[in-house]
Coordinates of C-alpha atoms and ligand atoms in Angstrom, one line a residue:
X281 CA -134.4 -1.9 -62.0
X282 CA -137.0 0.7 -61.1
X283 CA -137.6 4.2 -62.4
X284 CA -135.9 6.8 -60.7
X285 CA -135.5 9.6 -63.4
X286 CA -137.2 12.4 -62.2
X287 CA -135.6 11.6 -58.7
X288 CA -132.5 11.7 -60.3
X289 CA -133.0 14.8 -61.7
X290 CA -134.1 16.7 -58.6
X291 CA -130.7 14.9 -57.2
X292 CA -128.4 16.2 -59.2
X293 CA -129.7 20.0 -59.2
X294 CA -130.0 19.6 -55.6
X295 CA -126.1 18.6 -55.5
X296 CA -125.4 21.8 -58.3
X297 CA -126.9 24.1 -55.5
X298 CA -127.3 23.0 -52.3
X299 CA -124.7 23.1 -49.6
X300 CA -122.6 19.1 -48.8
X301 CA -122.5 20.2 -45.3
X302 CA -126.0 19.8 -45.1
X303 CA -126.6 16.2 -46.0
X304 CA -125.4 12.7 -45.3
X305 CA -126.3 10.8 -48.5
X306 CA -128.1 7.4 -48.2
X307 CA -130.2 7.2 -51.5
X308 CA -131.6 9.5 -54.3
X309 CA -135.4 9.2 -52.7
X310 CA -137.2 12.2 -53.8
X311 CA -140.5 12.6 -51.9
X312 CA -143.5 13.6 -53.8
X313 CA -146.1 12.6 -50.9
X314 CA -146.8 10.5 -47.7
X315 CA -149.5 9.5 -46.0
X316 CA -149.3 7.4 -43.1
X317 CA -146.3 4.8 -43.1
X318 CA -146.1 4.9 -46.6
X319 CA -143.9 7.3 -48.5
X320 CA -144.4 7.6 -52.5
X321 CA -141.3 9.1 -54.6
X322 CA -141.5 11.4 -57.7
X323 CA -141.3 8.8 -59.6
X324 CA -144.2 6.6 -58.3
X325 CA -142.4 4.2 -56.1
X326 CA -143.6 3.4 -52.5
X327 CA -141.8 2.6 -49.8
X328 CA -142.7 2.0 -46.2
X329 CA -141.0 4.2 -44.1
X330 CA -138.9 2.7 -41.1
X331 CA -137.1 6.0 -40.6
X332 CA -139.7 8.3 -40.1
X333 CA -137.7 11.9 -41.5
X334 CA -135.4 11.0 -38.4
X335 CA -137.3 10.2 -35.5
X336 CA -139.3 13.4 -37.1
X337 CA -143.0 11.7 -38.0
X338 CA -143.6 9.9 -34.8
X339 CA -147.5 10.7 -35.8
X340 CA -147.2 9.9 -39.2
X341 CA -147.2 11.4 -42.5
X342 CA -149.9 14.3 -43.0
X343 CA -151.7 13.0 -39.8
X344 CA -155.4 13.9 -40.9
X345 CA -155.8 15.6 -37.6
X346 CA -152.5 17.5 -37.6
X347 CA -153.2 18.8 -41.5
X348 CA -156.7 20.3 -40.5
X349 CA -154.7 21.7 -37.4
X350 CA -152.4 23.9 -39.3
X351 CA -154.9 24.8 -42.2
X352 CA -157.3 26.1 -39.2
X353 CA -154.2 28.4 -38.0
X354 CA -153.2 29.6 -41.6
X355 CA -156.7 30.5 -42.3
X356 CA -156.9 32.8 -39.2
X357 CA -152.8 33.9 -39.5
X358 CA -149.6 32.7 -39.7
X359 CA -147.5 33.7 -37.0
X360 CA -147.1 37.2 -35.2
X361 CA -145.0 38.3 -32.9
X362 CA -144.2 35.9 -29.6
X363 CA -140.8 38.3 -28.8
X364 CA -142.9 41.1 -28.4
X365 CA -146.1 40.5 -28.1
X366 CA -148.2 37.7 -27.1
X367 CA -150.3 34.4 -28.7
X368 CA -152.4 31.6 -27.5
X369 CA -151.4 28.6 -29.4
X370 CA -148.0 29.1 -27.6
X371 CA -149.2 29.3 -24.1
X372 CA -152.1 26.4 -24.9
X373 CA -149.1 24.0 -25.8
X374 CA -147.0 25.3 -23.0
X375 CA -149.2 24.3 -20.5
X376 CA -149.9 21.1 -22.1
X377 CA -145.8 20.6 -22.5
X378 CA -145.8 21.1 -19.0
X379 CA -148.3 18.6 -17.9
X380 CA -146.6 15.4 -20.1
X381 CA -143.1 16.4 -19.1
X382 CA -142.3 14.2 -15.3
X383 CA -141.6 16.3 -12.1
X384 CA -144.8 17.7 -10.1
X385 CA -143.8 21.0 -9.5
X386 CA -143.8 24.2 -11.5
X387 CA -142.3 24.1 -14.6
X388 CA -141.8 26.7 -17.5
X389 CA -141.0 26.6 -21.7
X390 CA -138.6 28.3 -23.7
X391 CA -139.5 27.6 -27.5
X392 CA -137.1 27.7 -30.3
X393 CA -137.1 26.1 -33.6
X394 CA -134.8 23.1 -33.7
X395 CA -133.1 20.6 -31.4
X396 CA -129.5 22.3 -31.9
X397 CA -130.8 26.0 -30.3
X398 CA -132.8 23.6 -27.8
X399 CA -129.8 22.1 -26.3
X400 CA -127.8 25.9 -26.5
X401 CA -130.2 27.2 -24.6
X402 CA -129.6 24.4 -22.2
X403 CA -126.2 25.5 -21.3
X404 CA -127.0 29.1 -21.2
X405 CA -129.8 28.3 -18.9
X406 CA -127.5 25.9 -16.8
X407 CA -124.6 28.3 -16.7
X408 CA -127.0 31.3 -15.2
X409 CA -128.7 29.2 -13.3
X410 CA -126.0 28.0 -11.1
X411 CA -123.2 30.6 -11.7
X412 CA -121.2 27.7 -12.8
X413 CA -119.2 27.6 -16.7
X414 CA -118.2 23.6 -17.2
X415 CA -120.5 21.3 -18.9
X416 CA -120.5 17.7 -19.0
X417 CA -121.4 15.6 -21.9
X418 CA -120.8 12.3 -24.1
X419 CA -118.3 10.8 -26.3
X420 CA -120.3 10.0 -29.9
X421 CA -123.5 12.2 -28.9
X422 CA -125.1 14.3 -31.3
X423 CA -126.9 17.4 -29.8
X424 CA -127.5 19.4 -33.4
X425 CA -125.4 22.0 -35.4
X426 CA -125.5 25.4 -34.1
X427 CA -122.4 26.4 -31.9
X428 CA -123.2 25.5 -28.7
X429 CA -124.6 22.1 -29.6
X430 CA -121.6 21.1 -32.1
X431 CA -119.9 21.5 -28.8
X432 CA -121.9 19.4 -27.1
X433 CA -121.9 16.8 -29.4
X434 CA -118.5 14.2 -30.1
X435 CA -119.7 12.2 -33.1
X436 CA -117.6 13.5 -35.8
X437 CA -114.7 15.3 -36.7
X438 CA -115.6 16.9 -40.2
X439 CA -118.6 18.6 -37.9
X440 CA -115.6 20.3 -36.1
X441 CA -112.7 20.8 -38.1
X442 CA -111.8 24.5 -39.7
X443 CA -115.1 25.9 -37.5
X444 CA -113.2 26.4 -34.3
X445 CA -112.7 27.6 -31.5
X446 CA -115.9 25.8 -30.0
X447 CA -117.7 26.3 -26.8
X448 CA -115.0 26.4 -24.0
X449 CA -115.4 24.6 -20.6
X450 CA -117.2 21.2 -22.2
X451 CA -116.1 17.9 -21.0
X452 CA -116.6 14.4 -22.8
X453 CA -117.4 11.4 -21.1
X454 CA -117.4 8.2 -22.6
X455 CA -121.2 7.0 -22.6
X456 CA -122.7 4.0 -20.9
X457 CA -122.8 1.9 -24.0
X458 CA -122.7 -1.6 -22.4
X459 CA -122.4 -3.2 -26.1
X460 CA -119.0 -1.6 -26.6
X461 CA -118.0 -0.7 -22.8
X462 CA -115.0 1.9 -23.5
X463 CA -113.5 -0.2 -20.6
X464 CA -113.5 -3.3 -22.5
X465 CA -115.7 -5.2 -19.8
X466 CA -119.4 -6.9 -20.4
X467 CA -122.1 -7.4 -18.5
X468 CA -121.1 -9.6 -15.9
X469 CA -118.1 -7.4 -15.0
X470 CA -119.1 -4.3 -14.7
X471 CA -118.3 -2.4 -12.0
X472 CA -119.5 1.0 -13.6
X473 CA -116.3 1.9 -14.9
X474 CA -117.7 4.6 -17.0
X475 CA -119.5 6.5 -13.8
X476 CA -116.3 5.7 -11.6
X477 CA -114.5 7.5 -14.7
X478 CA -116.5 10.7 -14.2
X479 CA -115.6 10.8 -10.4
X480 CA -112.2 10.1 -11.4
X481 CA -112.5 13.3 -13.6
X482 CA -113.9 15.0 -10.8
X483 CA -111.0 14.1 -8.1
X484 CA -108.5 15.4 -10.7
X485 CA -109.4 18.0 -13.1
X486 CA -113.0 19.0 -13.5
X487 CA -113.6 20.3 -10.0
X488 CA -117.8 19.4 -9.5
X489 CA -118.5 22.8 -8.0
X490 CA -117.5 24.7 -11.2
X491 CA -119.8 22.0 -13.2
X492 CA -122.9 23.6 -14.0
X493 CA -124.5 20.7 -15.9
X494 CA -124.7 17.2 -17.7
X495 CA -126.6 17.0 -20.6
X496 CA -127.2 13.5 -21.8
X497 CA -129.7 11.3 -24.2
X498 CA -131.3 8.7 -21.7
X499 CA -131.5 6.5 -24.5
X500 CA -128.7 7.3 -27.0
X501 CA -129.9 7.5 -30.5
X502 CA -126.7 8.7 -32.3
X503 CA -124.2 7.2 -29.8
X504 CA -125.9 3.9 -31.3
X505 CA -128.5 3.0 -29.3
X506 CA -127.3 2.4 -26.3
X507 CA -129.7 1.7 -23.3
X508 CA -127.7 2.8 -20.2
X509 CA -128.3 0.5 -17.0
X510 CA -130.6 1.8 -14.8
X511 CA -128.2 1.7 -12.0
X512 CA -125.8 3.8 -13.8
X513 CA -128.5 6.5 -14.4
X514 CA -129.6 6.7 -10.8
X515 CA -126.3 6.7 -9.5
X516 CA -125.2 9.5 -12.3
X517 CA -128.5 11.4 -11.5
X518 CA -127.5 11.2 -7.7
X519 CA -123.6 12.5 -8.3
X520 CA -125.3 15.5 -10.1
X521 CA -127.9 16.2 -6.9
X522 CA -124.6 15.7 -4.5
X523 CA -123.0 18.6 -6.7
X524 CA -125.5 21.1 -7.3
X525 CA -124.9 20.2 -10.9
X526 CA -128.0 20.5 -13.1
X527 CA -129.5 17.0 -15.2
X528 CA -130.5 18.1 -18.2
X529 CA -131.9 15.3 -20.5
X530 CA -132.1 15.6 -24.9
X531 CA -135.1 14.3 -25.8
X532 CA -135.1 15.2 -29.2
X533 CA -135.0 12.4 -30.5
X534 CA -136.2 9.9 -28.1
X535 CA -139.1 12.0 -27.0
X536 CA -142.8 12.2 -28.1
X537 CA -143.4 8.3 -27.6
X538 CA -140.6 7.5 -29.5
X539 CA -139.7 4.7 -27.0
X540 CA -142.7 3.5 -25.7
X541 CA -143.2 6.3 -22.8
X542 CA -143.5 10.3 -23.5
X543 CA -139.7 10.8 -22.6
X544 CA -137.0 7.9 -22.4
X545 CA -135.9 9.6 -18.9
X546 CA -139.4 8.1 -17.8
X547 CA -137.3 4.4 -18.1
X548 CA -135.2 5.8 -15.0
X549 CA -136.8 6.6 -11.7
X550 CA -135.4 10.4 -12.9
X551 CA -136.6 13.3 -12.5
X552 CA -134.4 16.0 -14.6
X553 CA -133.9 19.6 -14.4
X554 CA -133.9 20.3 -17.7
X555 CA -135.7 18.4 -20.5
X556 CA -135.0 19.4 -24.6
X557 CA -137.4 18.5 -26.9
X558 CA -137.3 19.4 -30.6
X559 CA -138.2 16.8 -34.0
X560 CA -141.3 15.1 -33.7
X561 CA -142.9 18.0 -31.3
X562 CA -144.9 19.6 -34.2
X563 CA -145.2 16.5 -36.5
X564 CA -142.3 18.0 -39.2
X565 CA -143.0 21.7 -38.6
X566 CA -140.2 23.6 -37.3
X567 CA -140.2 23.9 -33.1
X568 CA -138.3 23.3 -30.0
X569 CA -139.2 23.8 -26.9
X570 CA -137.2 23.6 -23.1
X571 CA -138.9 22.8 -20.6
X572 CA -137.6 23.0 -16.5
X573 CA -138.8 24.0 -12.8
X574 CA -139.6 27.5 -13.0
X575 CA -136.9 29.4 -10.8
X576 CA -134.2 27.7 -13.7
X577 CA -136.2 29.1 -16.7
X578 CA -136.2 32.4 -15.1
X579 CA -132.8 32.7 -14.4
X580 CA -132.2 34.2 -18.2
X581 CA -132.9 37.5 -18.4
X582 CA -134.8 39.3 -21.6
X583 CA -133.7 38.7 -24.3
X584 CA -131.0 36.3 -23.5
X585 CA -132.7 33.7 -25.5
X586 CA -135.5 34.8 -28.2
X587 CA -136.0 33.9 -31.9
X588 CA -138.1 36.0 -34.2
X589 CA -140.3 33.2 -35.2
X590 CA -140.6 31.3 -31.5
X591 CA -143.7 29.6 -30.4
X592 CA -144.7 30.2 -34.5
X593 CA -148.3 29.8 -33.7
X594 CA -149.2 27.4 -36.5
X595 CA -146.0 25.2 -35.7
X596 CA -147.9 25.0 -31.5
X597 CA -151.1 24.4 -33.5
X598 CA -149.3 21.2 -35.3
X599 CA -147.9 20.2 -31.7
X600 CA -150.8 20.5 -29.4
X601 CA -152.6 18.5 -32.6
X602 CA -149.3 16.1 -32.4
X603 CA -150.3 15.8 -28.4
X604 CA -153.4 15.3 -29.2
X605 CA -153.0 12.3 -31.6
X606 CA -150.9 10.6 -29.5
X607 CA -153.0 10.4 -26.3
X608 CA -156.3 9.5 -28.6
X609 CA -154.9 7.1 -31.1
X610 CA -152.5 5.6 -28.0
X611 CA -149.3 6.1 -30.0
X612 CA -147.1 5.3 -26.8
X613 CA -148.7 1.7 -26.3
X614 CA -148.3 1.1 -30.0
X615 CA -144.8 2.2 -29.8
X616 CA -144.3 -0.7 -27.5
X617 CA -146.0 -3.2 -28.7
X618 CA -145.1 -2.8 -32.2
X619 CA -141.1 -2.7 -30.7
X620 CA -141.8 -5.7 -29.3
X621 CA -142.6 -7.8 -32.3
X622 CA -139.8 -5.9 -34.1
X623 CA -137.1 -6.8 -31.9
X624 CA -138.7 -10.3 -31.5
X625 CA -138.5 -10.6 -35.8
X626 CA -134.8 -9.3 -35.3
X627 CA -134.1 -12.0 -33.0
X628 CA -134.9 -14.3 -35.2
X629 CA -132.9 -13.4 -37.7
X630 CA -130.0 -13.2 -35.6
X631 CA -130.4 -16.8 -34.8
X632 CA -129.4 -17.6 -38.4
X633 CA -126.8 -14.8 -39.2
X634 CA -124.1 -13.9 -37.4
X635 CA -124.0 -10.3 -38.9
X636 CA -126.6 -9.4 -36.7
X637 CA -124.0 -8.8 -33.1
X638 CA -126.8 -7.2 -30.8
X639 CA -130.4 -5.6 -31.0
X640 CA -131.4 -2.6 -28.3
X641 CA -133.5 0.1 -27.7
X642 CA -136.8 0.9 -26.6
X643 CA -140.4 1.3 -28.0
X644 CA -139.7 2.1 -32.1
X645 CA -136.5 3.4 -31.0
X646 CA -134.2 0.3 -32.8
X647 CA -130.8 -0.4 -33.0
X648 CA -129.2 -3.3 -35.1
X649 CA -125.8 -3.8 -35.0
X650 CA -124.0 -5.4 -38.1
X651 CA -120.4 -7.1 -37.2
X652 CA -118.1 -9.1 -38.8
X653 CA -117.5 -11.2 -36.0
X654 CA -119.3 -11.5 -32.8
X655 CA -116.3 -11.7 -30.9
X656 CA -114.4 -9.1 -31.9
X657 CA -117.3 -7.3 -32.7
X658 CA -115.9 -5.5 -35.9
X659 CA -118.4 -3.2 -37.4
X660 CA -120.1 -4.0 -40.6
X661 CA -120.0 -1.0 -42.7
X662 CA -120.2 -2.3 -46.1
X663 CA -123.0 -4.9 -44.5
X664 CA -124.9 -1.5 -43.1
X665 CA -124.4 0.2 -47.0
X666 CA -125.7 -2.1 -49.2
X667 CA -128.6 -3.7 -47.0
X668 CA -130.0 -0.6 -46.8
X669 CA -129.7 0.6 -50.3
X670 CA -131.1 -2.7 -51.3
X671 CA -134.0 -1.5 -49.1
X672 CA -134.7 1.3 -50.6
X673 CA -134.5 -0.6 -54.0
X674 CA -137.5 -3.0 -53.0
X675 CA -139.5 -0.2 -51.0
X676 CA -138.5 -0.2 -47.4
X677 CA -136.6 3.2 -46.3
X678 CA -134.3 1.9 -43.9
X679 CA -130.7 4.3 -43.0
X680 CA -128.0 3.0 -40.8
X681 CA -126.0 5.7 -38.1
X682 CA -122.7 4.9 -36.5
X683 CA -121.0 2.9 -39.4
X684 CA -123.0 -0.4 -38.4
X685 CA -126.4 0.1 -37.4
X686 CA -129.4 0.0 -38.4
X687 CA -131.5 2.6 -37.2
X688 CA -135.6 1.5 -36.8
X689 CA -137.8 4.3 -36.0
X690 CA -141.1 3.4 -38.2
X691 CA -143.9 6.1 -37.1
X692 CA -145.9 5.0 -34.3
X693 CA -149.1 4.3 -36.6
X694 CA -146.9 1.4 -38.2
X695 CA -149.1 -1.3 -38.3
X696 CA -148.7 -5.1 -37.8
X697 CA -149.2 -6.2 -41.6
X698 CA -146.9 -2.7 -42.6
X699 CA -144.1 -3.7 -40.2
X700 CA -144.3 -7.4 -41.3
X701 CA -143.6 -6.9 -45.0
X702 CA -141.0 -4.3 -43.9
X703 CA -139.2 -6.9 -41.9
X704 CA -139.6 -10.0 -44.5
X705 CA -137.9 -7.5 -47.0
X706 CA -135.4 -6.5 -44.4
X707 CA -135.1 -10.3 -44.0
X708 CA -134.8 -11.3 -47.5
X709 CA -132.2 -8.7 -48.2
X710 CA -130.3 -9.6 -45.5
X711 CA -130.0 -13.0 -46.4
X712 CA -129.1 -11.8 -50.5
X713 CA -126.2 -9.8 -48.8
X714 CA -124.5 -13.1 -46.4
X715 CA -125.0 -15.4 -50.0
X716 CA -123.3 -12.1 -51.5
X717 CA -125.6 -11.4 -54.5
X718 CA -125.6 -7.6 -53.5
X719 CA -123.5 -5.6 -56.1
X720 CA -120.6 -2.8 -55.0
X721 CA -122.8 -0.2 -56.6
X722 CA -124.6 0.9 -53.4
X723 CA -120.8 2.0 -52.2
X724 CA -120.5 4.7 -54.5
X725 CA -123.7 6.4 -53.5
X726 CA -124.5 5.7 -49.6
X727 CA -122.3 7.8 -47.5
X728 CA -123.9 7.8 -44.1
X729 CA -122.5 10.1 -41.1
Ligands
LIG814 C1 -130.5 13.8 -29.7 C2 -130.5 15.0 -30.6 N1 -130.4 16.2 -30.2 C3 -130.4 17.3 -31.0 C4 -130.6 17.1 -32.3 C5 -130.6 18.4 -33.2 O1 -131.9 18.7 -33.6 P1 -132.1 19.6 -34.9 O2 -131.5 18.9 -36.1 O3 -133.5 19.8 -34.9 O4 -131.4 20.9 -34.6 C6 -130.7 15.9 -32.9 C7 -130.9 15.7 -34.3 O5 -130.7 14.7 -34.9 C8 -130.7 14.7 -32.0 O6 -130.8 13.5 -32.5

């Protein structure tokens, strides 16, 4: 058993003070530093980190480069005024958002300071823009907490109960999750039941004229990894452009090189309206930014959508460092290469173990799905619990989403040799739980979504 006492302790002040709406518990890891892939905890452990603070560190932990970034920027000042008055760092990343971001024409940024008021100004900008109230989103998505994205989002009901009423005029479609088709068919016989079900919508009660956008994950991260076909995307993108009805893409979580491109719309021939972008942006620091062509941007009038700290001059500093790192250290090839020989390890393990029902996703953007049976497809959960508590008990920080699956988003730096004794101790433990040596204790403690 290792030491975890001044963890522990941190833990249970942190439960004496600090709201439970605010945390999905997976393990009592208190962080005392990181540096690269590697995470050490207060009490000395290390653990290599296949979770990355949520999709959060795609450049690593206190990047060398990003660190001297923001000390440069809080040497000079903080932050001053971007609602009133004006700052560089802002407009230096917004030009360089502009130029990763697809679609040749001219674009413009709205900054924020999370994912959630990201996708909320979304909808406000969709709504103005076209004049048009009804939004379309996705069964199991998670677009973030504040009102607007809660409404968004379909992934939970204790992240809806006793708060409502909720954004009106939002629609939920089920996702094109080929693993778990809603319509019960698989590969072979699909006939894009779930697009055909949005038309169906539109024939009957959502009339597409009043539909002033759909905002959708190209890759799903919540929703459980699910990689849409490409057909389904084009043809989805084309009922929008046949509407007037806006494509708005949330890339919070997917974005950054996440999945082995800038922006996981990039997998589509795509070009969206309206792309989101929050998490890994600033490397940790707090920033969101929308970006979409210019006459949609300006269709808000002041101050329709403005936060005191916006643009927060050191948190662009951190981002167009995070840029920066990315291109020069070529974080998107490693994102796919270093997929590659995940998924490929996966594989392998699903050749011997049935738990494993299907591996997906993009770049360092992983999904393992743990089933009972391959045929009925029966999720895991106790599987998902205690493999990744036993994890974090030999030193690999591994969480699971969805009830069943485990979520693998190592930082982009991960290297071959870091990855590889993170996967032979994913291995092992997945082996300890199918010969059932791991104990009930993780049960008590993991909670998950
Ligand atoms: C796809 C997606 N959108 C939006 C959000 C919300 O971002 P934030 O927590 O920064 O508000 C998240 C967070 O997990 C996310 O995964």
């Amino acid at each position: 058993m290792k030491n975890t006492n001044k963890c522990m302790d941190v833990v249970e002040k942190d439960t004496a003070i600090i709201s439970k709406a605010s945390r999905a518990p997976y393990f009592p890891l208190v962080i005392k530093n990181g540096r690269g892939s590697i995470i050490e905890d207060m009490d000395g452990n290390k653990y290599i980190d296949m979770f990355s603070s949520s999709a959060v560190l795609n450049t690593c932990h206190s990047h060398p480069k990003i660190v001297e970034a923001i000390k440069k920027q809080v040497d000079n000042y903080i932050h001053f005024s971007t609602d009133y008055m004006y700052a560089e760092p802002q407009v230096r990343l917004g030009e360089m958002l502009t130029k990763i971001t697809p679609g040749d024409f001219k674009k413009k940024v709205c900054f924020g300071l999370s994912g959630s008021d990201g996708n909320d100004g979304a909808i406000k900008l969709a709504r103005s823009y076209t004049g048009r109230s009804k939004i379309i989103s996705f069964i199991g998505a998670y677009h973030g907490s504040t009102y607007g994205a809660i409404s968004l989002s379909a992934i939970s009901l204790n992240m809806r109960r006793k708060i409502g009423p909720l954004l009106p005029e939002i629609y939920h479609m089920p996702y094109a999750d080929c693993y778990r088709c809603a319509f019960g068919k698989s590969k072979e016989s699909c006939s894009l039941e779930c697009l055909e079900y949005i038309k169906m919508a539109f024939r009957n009660y959502i009339p597409p004229e009043e539909v002033a956008g759909i905002i959708i994950e190209p890759m799903a991260g919540d929703i459980g990894f699910a990689v849409p076909p490409k057909k389904y995307m084009e043809e989805l993108y084309c009922l929008c452009k046949n509407n007037g009805i806006l494509f708005i893409v949330d890339e919070v979580q997917q974005g950054f090189g996440r999945t082995g491109k800038w922006f996981s719309i990039e997998h589509f021939s795509i070009i969206p309206d309206v792309i989101i972008m929050g998490k890994s942006i600033a490397s940790g620091l707090p920033l969101s930014a929308i970006i979409a062509r210019e006459e949609i941007i300006d269709a808000l009038e002041m101050p329709a959508h403005l936060f005191t700290v916006q643009g927060n001059s050191t948190c662009a500093q951190a981002a167009i460092a995070t840029i920066e790192v990315i291109e020069n250290e070529h974080l998107i090839e490693n994102s796919m290469v270093m997929g590659e020989y995940i998924k490929e390890r996966f594989k392998r393990i699903k050749k011997r173990h049935e738990l494993i029902g299907d591996i997906r996703g993009e770049g360092l953007s992983i999904g393992v799905e743990l089933v009972k049976d391959r045929i009925t497809k029966e999720k895991d959960t106790e599987a998902a619990i205690k493999i990744c508590y036993r994890c974090w008990e030999k030193g690999v920080i591994l969480i699971f989403l969805a009830e069943n699956i485990l979520r693998v988003q190592p930082p982009l730096v991960i290297t071959k040799e870091e990855a590889s004794t993170a996967l032979d101790i994913i291995e092992e433990t997945i082996e300890e739980y199918v010969e059932g040596k791991i104990s009930d204790e993780a049960l008590n403690v993991v909670k998950g979504w």
